[in-house]
Short mmCIF file of C-alpha atoms in Angstrom, two decimals:
data_model
loop_
_atom_site.label_atom_id
_atom_site.label_comp_id
_atom_site.label_asym_id
_atom_site.label_seq_id
_atom_site.Cartn_x
_atom_site.Cartn_y
_atom_site.Cartn_z
CA MET A 1 41.06 -19.64 -23.35
CA THR A 2 44.70 -20.67 -22.87
CA ARG A 3 43.65 -24.31 -23.03
CA ARG A 4 41.61 -23.78 -26.18
CA LEU A 5 44.45 -21.96 -27.92
CA LEU A 6 46.91 -24.67 -26.85
CA LEU A 7 44.62 -27.41 -28.16
CA SER A 8 44.17 -25.52 -31.42
CA TYR A 9 47.92 -25.22 -31.96
CA LEU A 10 48.48 -28.88 -31.07
CA ALA A 11 45.65 -30.01 -33.36
CA LEU A 12 47.13 -28.02 -36.24
CA ALA A 13 50.62 -29.39 -35.57
CA LEU A 14 49.25 -32.93 -35.32
CA LEU A 15 47.41 -32.52 -38.61
CA VAL A 16 50.61 -31.35 -40.32
CA LEU A 17 52.65 -34.19 -38.80
CA VAL A 18 50.11 -36.81 -39.83
CA GLY A 19 49.97 -35.33 -43.33
CA LEU A 20 53.76 -35.58 -43.62
CA GLU A 21 54.70 -38.68 -41.62
CA VAL A 22 52.01 -41.10 -42.79
CA PRO A 23 52.89 -40.77 -46.50
CA LEU A 24 56.60 -40.83 -45.61
CA GLY A 25 56.21 -44.00 -43.56
CA TYR A 26 54.04 -45.61 -46.20
CA PHE A 27 56.45 -44.93 -49.06
CA TYR A 28 59.40 -45.99 -46.91
CA ALA A 29 57.67 -49.30 -46.12
CA ARG A 30 56.89 -49.93 -49.78
CA GLY A 31 60.48 -49.04 -50.68
CA GLU A 32 61.85 -51.44 -48.06
CA GLU A 33 59.70 -54.25 -49.40
CA SER A 34 60.77 -53.47 -52.97
CA ARG A 35 64.47 -53.34 -52.05
CA PHE A 36 64.16 -56.54 -50.04
CA SER A 37 62.42 -58.35 -52.92
CA GLN A 38 65.03 -57.18 -55.45
CA GLY A 39 67.86 -58.26 -53.16
CA VAL A 40 66.38 -61.73 -52.70
CA GLU A 41 65.81 -62.06 -56.45
CA ARG A 42 69.42 -61.08 -57.12
CA ASP A 43 70.72 -63.62 -54.57
CA ALA A 44 68.43 -66.34 -55.90
CA SER A 45 69.58 -65.65 -59.46
CA MET A 46 73.25 -65.98 -58.48
CA LEU A 47 72.62 -69.14 -56.46
CA ALA A 48 70.64 -70.62 -59.34
CA GLU A 49 73.58 -70.07 -61.70
CA VAL A 50 75.99 -71.74 -59.28
CA ALA A 51 73.59 -74.64 -58.70
CA GLU A 52 73.04 -75.08 -62.47
CA GLU A 53 76.79 -75.20 -63.01
CA ASN A 54 77.21 -77.89 -60.30
CA ILE A 55 74.32 -79.94 -61.70
CA GLU A 56 75.82 -79.70 -65.20
CA LYS A 57 79.14 -81.02 -63.85
CA HIS A 58 77.30 -83.73 -61.86
CA ASN A 59 78.70 -82.19 -58.67
CA VAL A 60 75.44 -82.42 -56.72
CA GLU A 61 77.33 -83.22 -53.50
CA ALA A 62 78.35 -79.52 -53.30
CA LEU A 63 74.74 -78.29 -53.37
CA PRO A 64 73.85 -79.00 -49.69
CA GLU A 65 76.87 -77.04 -48.47
CA LEU A 66 76.03 -74.17 -50.83
CA ALA A 67 72.48 -74.03 -49.55
CA ARG A 68 73.48 -74.35 -45.88
CA GLU A 69 76.12 -71.61 -46.04
CA TYR A 70 73.69 -69.16 -47.60
CA ALA A 71 70.97 -70.09 -45.14
CA ASP A 72 73.33 -69.65 -42.17
CA ASP A 73 74.46 -66.25 -43.40
CA THR A 74 71.03 -64.83 -44.21
CA GLY A 75 68.46 -66.86 -42.27
CA ALA A 76 66.73 -67.87 -45.49
CA ARG A 77 65.66 -71.34 -46.62
CA VAL A 78 67.12 -72.74 -49.86
CA VAL A 79 65.53 -75.56 -51.85
CA ILE A 80 67.25 -77.01 -54.99
CA VAL A 81 65.65 -79.53 -57.40
CA ASP A 82 66.83 -81.22 -60.57
CA ARG A 83 65.15 -80.87 -63.94
CA ALA A 84 62.71 -83.65 -63.08
CA GLY A 85 61.55 -81.82 -59.96
CA ARG A 86 63.22 -84.21 -57.47
CA LEU A 87 64.63 -82.53 -54.36
CA LEU A 88 68.41 -82.35 -54.33
CA THR A 89 68.77 -80.39 -51.07
CA ASP A 90 66.71 -78.43 -48.50
CA SER A 91 68.67 -76.20 -46.11
CA ALA A 92 65.91 -76.55 -43.50
CA GLY A 93 65.88 -80.35 -43.74
CA ALA A 94 62.10 -80.34 -43.75
CA THR A 95 61.77 -82.45 -46.94
CA ALA A 96 63.67 -85.64 -47.71
CA THR A 97 66.12 -85.70 -50.61
CA GLY A 98 64.63 -87.25 -53.75
CA THR A 99 61.07 -86.11 -53.01
CA ASP A 100 59.20 -85.08 -56.11
CA VAL A 101 58.10 -81.48 -55.71
CA SER A 102 57.42 -80.76 -59.37
CA GLY A 103 53.75 -80.38 -58.62
CA GLN A 104 54.33 -77.18 -56.67
CA THR A 105 53.32 -74.16 -58.75
CA ASP A 106 56.49 -72.12 -58.49
CA ILE A 107 58.76 -75.16 -59.03
CA ALA A 108 56.77 -76.19 -62.08
CA ALA A 109 57.06 -72.65 -63.52
CA ALA A 110 60.82 -72.57 -62.89
CA LEU A 111 61.25 -75.94 -64.65
CA ARG A 112 59.56 -74.28 -67.62
CA ASN A 113 62.31 -71.61 -67.44
CA LYS A 114 60.05 -68.99 -65.75
CA ALA A 115 61.09 -67.12 -62.57
CA THR A 116 58.41 -66.27 -59.94
CA THR A 117 58.28 -64.00 -56.89
CA ALA A 118 55.39 -64.24 -54.48
CA THR A 119 54.40 -63.64 -50.85
CA ARG A 120 52.48 -66.42 -49.12
CA ALA A 121 51.73 -67.82 -45.71
CA ASP A 122 53.95 -70.50 -44.22
CA ALA A 123 52.94 -73.43 -42.05
CA GLN A 124 53.14 -71.29 -38.89
CA GLY A 125 50.80 -68.68 -40.31
CA GLY A 126 53.46 -66.04 -40.96
CA ASP A 127 54.15 -64.36 -44.29
CA ILE A 128 57.19 -65.39 -46.34
CA LEU A 129 58.72 -64.08 -49.56
CA ALA A 130 59.43 -66.92 -52.02
CA VAL A 131 61.67 -66.35 -55.08
CA THR A 132 62.02 -69.30 -57.45
CA MET A 133 64.60 -69.21 -60.23
CA PRO A 134 65.31 -71.73 -63.04
CA GLY A 135 68.86 -73.14 -63.23
CA SER A 136 69.33 -72.88 -66.96
CA SER A 137 71.78 -72.15 -69.76
CA GLY A 138 69.84 -70.54 -72.56
CA THR A 139 66.77 -72.67 -73.07
CA THR A 140 68.21 -75.74 -71.36
CA VAL A 141 66.85 -76.10 -67.79
CA ARG A 142 68.92 -78.34 -65.51
CA GLY A 143 67.10 -77.60 -62.26
CA ALA A 144 65.43 -74.94 -60.12
CA LEU A 145 66.18 -73.08 -56.91
CA ARG A 146 63.81 -71.51 -54.42
CA VAL A 147 64.81 -69.04 -51.71
CA THR A 148 62.29 -68.12 -49.00
CA TYR A 149 62.63 -65.34 -46.44
CA PRO A 150 60.31 -64.60 -43.50
CA MET A 151 58.67 -61.19 -44.01
CA THR A 152 59.44 -60.33 -40.39
CA MET A 153 62.86 -59.27 -41.64
CA VAL A 154 61.10 -56.48 -43.53
CA THR A 155 58.25 -55.76 -41.11
CA ASP A 156 60.70 -55.37 -38.23
CA ARG A 157 62.48 -52.62 -40.17
CA GLU A 158 59.12 -51.06 -41.05
CA HIS A 159 58.09 -51.10 -37.41
CA ARG A 160 61.33 -49.44 -36.43
CA ILE A 161 60.86 -46.64 -38.93
CA TRP A 162 57.23 -46.15 -37.79
CA LEU A 163 58.43 -46.02 -34.19
CA ALA A 164 61.13 -43.51 -35.12
CA LEU A 165 58.57 -41.37 -36.93
CA ALA A 166 56.20 -41.58 -33.94
CA LEU A 167 58.94 -40.61 -31.48
CA GLY A 168 60.03 -37.80 -33.75
CA GLY A 169 56.44 -36.59 -34.05
CA ALA A 170 55.98 -36.78 -30.27
CA GLY A 171 59.13 -34.73 -29.80
CA ILE A 172 57.89 -32.15 -32.29
CA LEU A 173 54.48 -32.04 -30.58
CA ALA A 174 56.17 -31.52 -27.20
CA ALA A 175 58.19 -28.64 -28.63
CA VAL A 176 55.07 -27.19 -30.28
CA ALA A 177 53.17 -27.55 -26.98
CA LEU A 178 55.88 -25.66 -25.11
CA VAL A 179 55.98 -22.86 -27.68
CA ALA A 180 52.19 -22.82 -28.02
CA PHE A 181 51.70 -22.63 -24.25
CA SER A 182 54.08 -19.69 -24.01
CA LEU A 183 52.37 -17.99 -26.95
CA ALA A 184 48.87 -18.67 -25.57
CA ARG A 185 49.85 -17.30 -22.16
CA TRP A 186 51.31 -14.23 -23.84
CA ILE A 187 48.07 -13.69 -25.75
CA THR A 188 45.65 -14.41 -22.89
CA ARG A 189 47.49 -12.69 -20.03
CA PRO A 190 46.08 -9.25 -21.01
CA LEU A 191 42.63 -10.83 -21.37
CA ARG A 192 42.84 -12.28 -17.87
CA THR A 193 43.84 -8.92 -16.43
CA LEU A 194 40.99 -7.31 -18.37
CA GLU A 195 38.57 -9.88 -16.97
CA ARG A 196 39.70 -9.21 -13.39
CA ALA A 197 39.57 -5.46 -13.96
CA THR A 198 36.05 -5.73 -15.41
CA ALA A 199 34.89 -7.75 -12.39
CA GLN A 200 36.40 -5.16 -10.04
CA LEU A 201 34.81 -2.30 -11.96
CA ALA A 202 31.43 -4.08 -11.78
CA HIS A 203 31.76 -3.99 -7.98
CA GLY A 204 32.42 -0.25 -8.05
CA HIS A 205 36.21 -0.11 -7.74
CA LEU A 206 39.29 -0.77 -9.84
CA ASP A 207 42.29 -1.64 -7.68
CA HIS A 208 44.37 -3.34 -10.38
CA PRO A 209 43.97 -1.83 -13.86
CA PRO A 210 44.94 -4.10 -16.78
CA ASP A 211 48.52 -3.99 -18.03
CA ALA A 212 48.62 -2.11 -21.33
CA ALA A 213 52.32 -2.84 -21.95
CA THR A 214 52.21 -6.61 -22.64
CA GLY A 215 50.51 -8.87 -25.14
CA PRO A 216 49.61 -8.42 -28.81
CA PRO A 217 49.24 -4.83 -30.07
CA GLU A 218 45.47 -5.19 -30.46
CA LEU A 219 45.08 -6.23 -26.82
CA ARG A 220 47.42 -3.48 -25.66
CA ARG A 221 45.24 -0.94 -27.45
CA LEU A 222 42.14 -2.54 -25.92
CA ALA A 223 43.66 -2.37 -22.42
CA THR A 224 44.57 1.28 -22.97
CA SER A 225 41.02 2.09 -24.08
CA PHE A 226 39.59 0.16 -21.13
CA ASN A 227 41.80 2.03 -18.66
CA HIS A 228 40.76 5.35 -20.17
CA THR A 229 37.08 4.39 -20.03
CA ALA A 230 37.37 3.00 -16.49
CA THR A 231 39.14 6.14 -15.27
CA ARG A 232 36.49 8.34 -16.85
CA LEU A 233 33.68 6.20 -15.44
CA GLN A 234 35.17 6.19 -11.94
CA HIS A 235 35.55 9.94 -12.10
CA LEU A 236 31.90 10.32 -13.09
CA LEU A 237 30.77 7.90 -10.38
CA ARG A 238 32.80 9.72 -7.74
CA ALA A 239 31.39 13.03 -8.92
CA GLN A 240 27.83 11.68 -8.82
CA HIS A 241 28.39 10.06 -5.43
CA GLY A 242 29.90 13.28 -4.13
CA PHE A 243 26.91 15.21 -5.41
CA ALA A 244 24.50 12.81 -3.70
CA SER A 245 26.39 13.07 -0.42
CA GLU A 246 26.74 16.85 -0.50
CA ALA A 247 23.25 17.56 -1.82
CA SER A 248 21.70 15.57 1.02
CA HIS A 249 23.22 18.07 3.46
CA GLN A 250 22.93 21.23 1.38
CA LEU A 251 19.22 20.79 0.51
CA LYS A 252 17.95 19.88 3.95
CA THR A 253 18.77 23.22 5.52
CA PRO A 254 17.11 25.49 2.88
CA LEU A 255 13.98 23.35 2.84
CA ALA A 256 13.73 23.33 6.62
CA ALA A 257 14.32 27.10 6.69
CA LEU A 258 11.68 27.64 4.01
CA ARG A 259 9.11 25.65 5.95
CA LEU A 260 9.95 27.53 9.17
CA ARG A 261 9.56 30.91 7.44
CA LEU A 262 6.22 29.85 5.99
CA GLU A 263 4.97 28.76 9.39
CA ASN A 264 6.16 32.07 10.88
CA PHE A 265 3.99 33.93 8.33
CA GLU A 266 0.81 32.41 9.77
CA PRO A 267 0.15 35.02 12.55
CA TYR A 268 0.53 37.88 10.07
CA LEU A 269 -1.71 36.51 7.30
CA ASP A 270 -5.37 37.09 6.78
CA PRO A 271 -7.30 34.05 8.04
CA ARG A 272 -8.60 33.58 4.51
CA ALA A 273 -5.02 32.83 3.36
CA HIS A 274 -4.38 30.15 5.97
CA ASN A 275 -5.62 27.35 3.68
CA SER A 276 -3.23 28.44 0.94
CA LEU A 277 -0.41 28.60 3.47
CA ASP A 278 -1.18 25.07 4.67
CA GLU A 279 -1.16 23.81 1.08
CA THR A 280 2.18 25.55 0.47
CA ILE A 281 3.70 23.94 3.58
CA GLU A 282 2.43 20.54 2.42
CA GLU A 283 4.09 21.07 -0.97
CA VAL A 284 7.36 21.99 0.79
CA GLU A 285 7.11 18.78 2.84
CA ARG A 286 6.46 16.80 -0.34
CA LEU A 287 9.45 18.48 -2.00
CA SER A 288 11.59 17.53 1.00
CA ARG A 289 10.48 13.91 0.79
CA MET A 290 11.13 13.90 -2.96
CA VAL A 291 14.64 15.27 -2.48
CA HIS A 292 15.35 12.61 0.14
CA GLY A 293 13.99 9.93 -2.18
CA LEU A 294 16.10 11.12 -5.10
CA LEU A 295 19.22 11.18 -2.95
CA ALA A 296 18.48 7.71 -1.59
CA LEU A 297 17.97 6.36 -5.11
CA ALA A 298 21.20 8.01 -6.29
CA ARG A 299 23.13 6.47 -3.42
CA LEU A 300 21.66 3.05 -4.22
CA GLU A 301 22.57 3.31 -7.89
CA ASN A 302 26.12 4.38 -7.02
CA THR A 303 26.65 1.41 -4.74
CA ALA A 304 27.64 -2.01 -6.14
CA THR A 305 27.06 -4.60 -3.41
CA THR A 306 27.16 -8.38 -3.38
CA PRO A 307 24.07 -10.18 -1.97
CA GLU A 308 24.49 -11.86 1.40
CA PRO A 309 22.36 -14.40 3.32
CA VAL A 310 19.65 -12.63 5.37
CA ASP A 311 17.07 -14.13 7.75
CA LEU A 312 13.73 -13.18 6.19
CA ASP A 313 11.68 -14.31 9.19
CA ALA A 314 13.67 -12.18 11.64
CA VAL A 315 13.45 -9.12 9.39
CA LEU A 316 9.68 -9.48 8.95
CA ALA A 317 9.14 -9.86 12.70
CA ASP A 318 11.29 -6.82 13.43
CA ARG A 319 9.70 -4.54 10.82
CA ALA A 320 6.15 -5.63 11.71
CA ALA A 321 6.83 -4.75 15.37
CA MET A 322 8.28 -1.38 14.35
CA TRP A 323 5.28 -0.43 12.18
CA GLU A 324 2.64 -1.79 14.56
CA SER A 325 2.37 1.32 16.75
CA LEU A 326 2.05 3.69 13.77
CA ALA A 327 -0.52 1.40 12.14
CA CYS A 328 -2.54 1.29 15.37
CA GLU A 329 -2.84 5.09 15.31
CA GLN A 330 -4.65 4.67 11.95
CA HIS A 331 -6.62 1.67 13.28
CA VAL A 332 -4.85 -0.70 10.88
CA ALA A 333 -3.47 -4.10 11.91
CA VAL A 334 -0.13 -5.56 10.72
CA ALA A 335 0.10 -9.38 10.63
CA VAL A 336 2.80 -11.86 9.56
CA THR A 337 1.55 -15.21 8.22
CA GLY A 338 2.87 -18.25 6.36
CA PRO A 339 5.48 -20.90 7.16
CA PRO A 340 9.03 -19.80 8.07
CA THR A 341 11.20 -19.18 5.02
CA GLY A 342 14.69 -19.01 6.52
CA ARG A 343 17.61 -17.27 4.87
CA ILE A 344 17.46 -15.56 1.49
CA TRP A 345 19.96 -13.62 -0.63
CA ALA A 346 19.78 -9.83 -0.39
CA ILE A 347 22.23 -6.96 -0.44
CA PRO A 348 22.98 -5.63 3.07
CA GLY A 349 20.12 -3.52 4.44
CA ALA A 350 17.96 -4.00 1.35
CA LEU A 351 15.35 -6.33 2.83
CA GLU A 352 14.51 -3.88 5.63
CA GLN A 353 14.07 -1.02 3.14
CA ILE A 354 11.95 -3.19 0.84
CA VAL A 355 9.58 -4.18 3.66
CA ASP A 356 9.44 -0.63 5.08
CA ASN A 357 8.58 0.94 1.71
CA LEU A 358 5.91 -1.64 0.92
CA ILE A 359 4.31 -1.34 4.38
CA ALA A 360 4.42 2.48 4.15
CA ASN A 361 2.71 2.39 0.75
CA ALA A 362 0.07 -0.05 2.03
CA LEU A 363 -0.53 2.00 5.17
CA ARG A 364 -1.18 5.20 3.16
CA VAL A 365 -4.12 3.58 1.34
CA SER A 366 -5.49 1.27 4.06
CA PRO A 367 -8.85 2.37 5.50
CA PRO A 368 -9.36 2.19 9.28
CA GLY A 369 -10.39 -1.22 10.51
CA THR A 370 -8.46 -3.11 7.83
CA ALA A 371 -5.21 -5.11 7.99
CA ILE A 372 -1.87 -5.28 6.19
CA THR A 373 -0.73 -8.88 5.82
CA LEU A 374 2.88 -9.94 5.32
CA THR A 375 2.54 -13.46 3.91
CA ARG A 376 5.47 -15.86 3.40
CA ALA A 377 5.05 -18.41 0.59
CA PRO A 378 7.24 -21.34 -0.57
CA GLY A 379 10.15 -20.41 -2.79
CA ALA A 380 11.37 -17.41 -0.76
CA GLU A 381 8.30 -15.43 -1.80
CA LEU A 382 6.84 -12.52 0.19
CA HIS A 383 3.38 -10.97 -0.29
CA VAL A 384 2.50 -7.57 1.19
CA ILE A 385 -1.29 -7.37 0.91
CA ASP A 386 -3.47 -4.40 1.81
CA GLN A 387 -7.25 -3.88 1.75
CA GLY A 388 -7.17 -0.48 0.12
CA PRO A 389 -8.82 0.66 -3.12
CA GLY A 390 -6.40 -1.31 -5.29
CA MET A 391 -4.99 -0.21 -8.60
CA PRO A 392 -6.14 -0.71 -12.22
CA PRO A 393 -3.95 -2.98 -14.40
CA ALA A 394 -2.73 -0.04 -16.50
CA ASP A 395 -1.59 1.79 -13.36
CA ARG A 396 0.12 -1.33 -12.00
CA GLU A 397 2.21 -1.45 -15.18
CA ARG A 398 3.48 2.11 -14.60
CA ALA A 399 3.75 2.03 -10.83
CA PHE A 400 7.53 1.48 -10.90
CA ASP A 401 8.21 4.54 -13.09
CA ARG A 402 9.95 7.38 -11.29
CA PHE A 403 7.73 10.27 -10.21
CA TRP A 404 4.64 8.55 -11.60
CA ARG A 405 1.49 8.84 -9.53
CA ALA A 406 -2.01 7.69 -10.34
CA SER A 407 -4.39 10.50 -11.21
CA ASP A 408 -6.73 9.36 -8.43
CA ALA A 409 -3.92 8.86 -5.90
CA HIS A 410 -5.21 8.83 -2.34
CA HIS A 411 -1.94 10.06 -0.81
CA ASP A 412 0.80 12.60 -1.33
CA GLY A 413 3.63 10.22 -2.32
CA THR A 414 6.59 11.31 -4.40
CA GLY A 415 6.58 8.44 -6.90
CA LEU A 416 10.03 7.24 -5.79
CA GLY A 417 9.23 4.59 -3.19
CA LEU A 418 8.51 1.74 -5.60
CA PRO A 419 11.45 2.55 -7.95
CA ILE A 420 13.69 2.27 -4.88
CA VAL A 421 12.06 -1.06 -3.96
CA ARG A 422 12.48 -2.43 -7.47
CA HIS A 423 16.14 -1.38 -7.56
CA LEU A 424 16.81 -3.12 -4.23
CA VAL A 425 14.97 -6.28 -5.30
CA HIS A 426 16.81 -6.53 -8.64
CA ALA A 427 20.16 -5.80 -6.99
CA SER A 428 19.44 -8.73 -4.65
CA GLY A 429 18.75 -11.05 -7.60
CA GLY A 430 14.95 -11.10 -7.28
CA GLU A 431 11.83 -9.73 -8.94
CA ILE A 432 8.80 -7.72 -7.85
CA THR A 433 5.34 -7.45 -9.40
CA LEU A 434 1.96 -5.98 -8.47
CA ASP A 435 -1.23 -8.04 -8.52
CA ALA A 436 -4.79 -7.48 -7.49
CA ALA A 437 -5.45 -8.88 -4.02
CA PRO A 438 -8.42 -11.22 -3.51
CA GLY A 439 -11.34 -9.20 -2.24
CA GLY A 440 -9.81 -5.88 -3.29
CA GLY A 441 -6.60 -4.12 -2.46
CA LEU A 442 -3.14 -4.72 -3.80
CA ASP A 443 -0.75 -7.67 -3.51
CA ALA A 444 2.92 -6.74 -3.77
CA ARG A 445 4.71 -10.00 -4.54
CA VAL A 446 8.47 -10.16 -4.00
CA ARG A 447 10.48 -13.25 -4.90
CA LEU A 448 14.10 -13.59 -3.79
CA ARG A 449 16.62 -16.42 -3.99
CA PRO A 450 16.85 -18.90 -1.11
CA ALA A 451 20.29 -18.80 0.52
CA ASP A 452 21.04 -22.37 -0.59
CA ARG A 453 21.20 -21.17 -4.21
CA ASP A 454 23.81 -19.13 -6.06
CA PRO A 455 22.73 -15.44 -5.90
CA ARG A 456 24.38 -14.79 -9.27
CA LEU A 457 21.77 -16.93 -11.03
CA THR A 458 18.94 -15.04 -12.62
CA GLY A 459 15.85 -15.62 -10.54
CA ALA A 460 12.19 -15.28 -11.19
CA GLY A 461 10.34 -13.23 -8.65
CA ALA A 462 7.36 -11.20 -7.96
CA GLY A 463 6.65 -7.96 -6.27
CA ARG A 464 4.20 -5.26 -5.60
CA GLY A 465 4.14 -1.66 -6.22
CA LYS A 466 2.22 1.45 -6.14
CA SER A 467 3.29 4.98 -6.25
CA GLY A 468 4.95 5.90 -3.00
#
């Protein structure tokens, strides 16, 4: 932003300078040409009077010296002719004396008692200013005089003024750049501190709050509001995190005590009430699992973590080995298939929880004699496929809602397993969807970012879910 502000100030200053200096330089150049032309005409008129006087007195021998002195002093070329158009003298010596030049346009006009001023090209291709004056007394013309100046005498002065204007403009632009840079830094410094503070707050902490004492008043007020909001938000997050930490300890003991008391009632109850007691104990166990799930979800939502490279193949092998013994008790196989994937982006510990939750969900609905397949696919994609009863499309759409369970659920899940999985997958930069598996069952498709890509990019992924 500092660069954009600086460029804006410089562009505005340059526009103003161009709007002022270009007309100034143009009018100065036209004025120089006008003054130069008037000066040459004045000199030519005076020389023509002197030459006419010498011609009238038949003192033509003085004309070459007159022309040479003026040419030496000014760098001009002086040509004098008599009334017949024959050359009397040429200060440059380019034309022989006595040559008839009456056919030249300006000489012919001067011999008709008419002065001319014109700019034309010389033999070398440069521009010259030619002023031709008649040497006359009243209506009697006794000769003509032509003075020519190279236009470089004017253009050199024009170039110098353009150079001076350019240098002056550059100096002004440098001063504007210095002031603009200081001003832009003053304006953007609070924005930079706000940006850093926002990034820190997004990661769950605010070590360096923005400075609310510098910068424009509007940004100072914004920084003050941000600090107030950040302080309030951190207080709420700490309170929520503290609740999650404390509740996890405070709720375990009463639930465990409640279950123990219920089990102790069994010897004293009528046998006909044992079924109701068993159902009550199961509900207490479900309540305990739900509390644990809620606390786990709260801890996840209170934690802002940056994804890190994780070896997907190693995690799958480890979790499959861990679940294999439990699956064998239910006569269900756990298999890992597909080509090695390598490293993917995931927040620390997330991939293990994702795989565990998906396997646990699949194991709850898998009939004996079936298999749970963990399939790796190209693009850092993982499929957890079971051979259970599957799930209708409408239920698959709602499977990630908290506490939702299908009406025909075949297990006693809490409805929090898949919301936890989805939160972990999204926090890792991936996506999860549920699809029908070929031949029945459910395919939980999880897509994460390969570790050779930036985890901050939004990825497309897939996942699976059912109420868990």
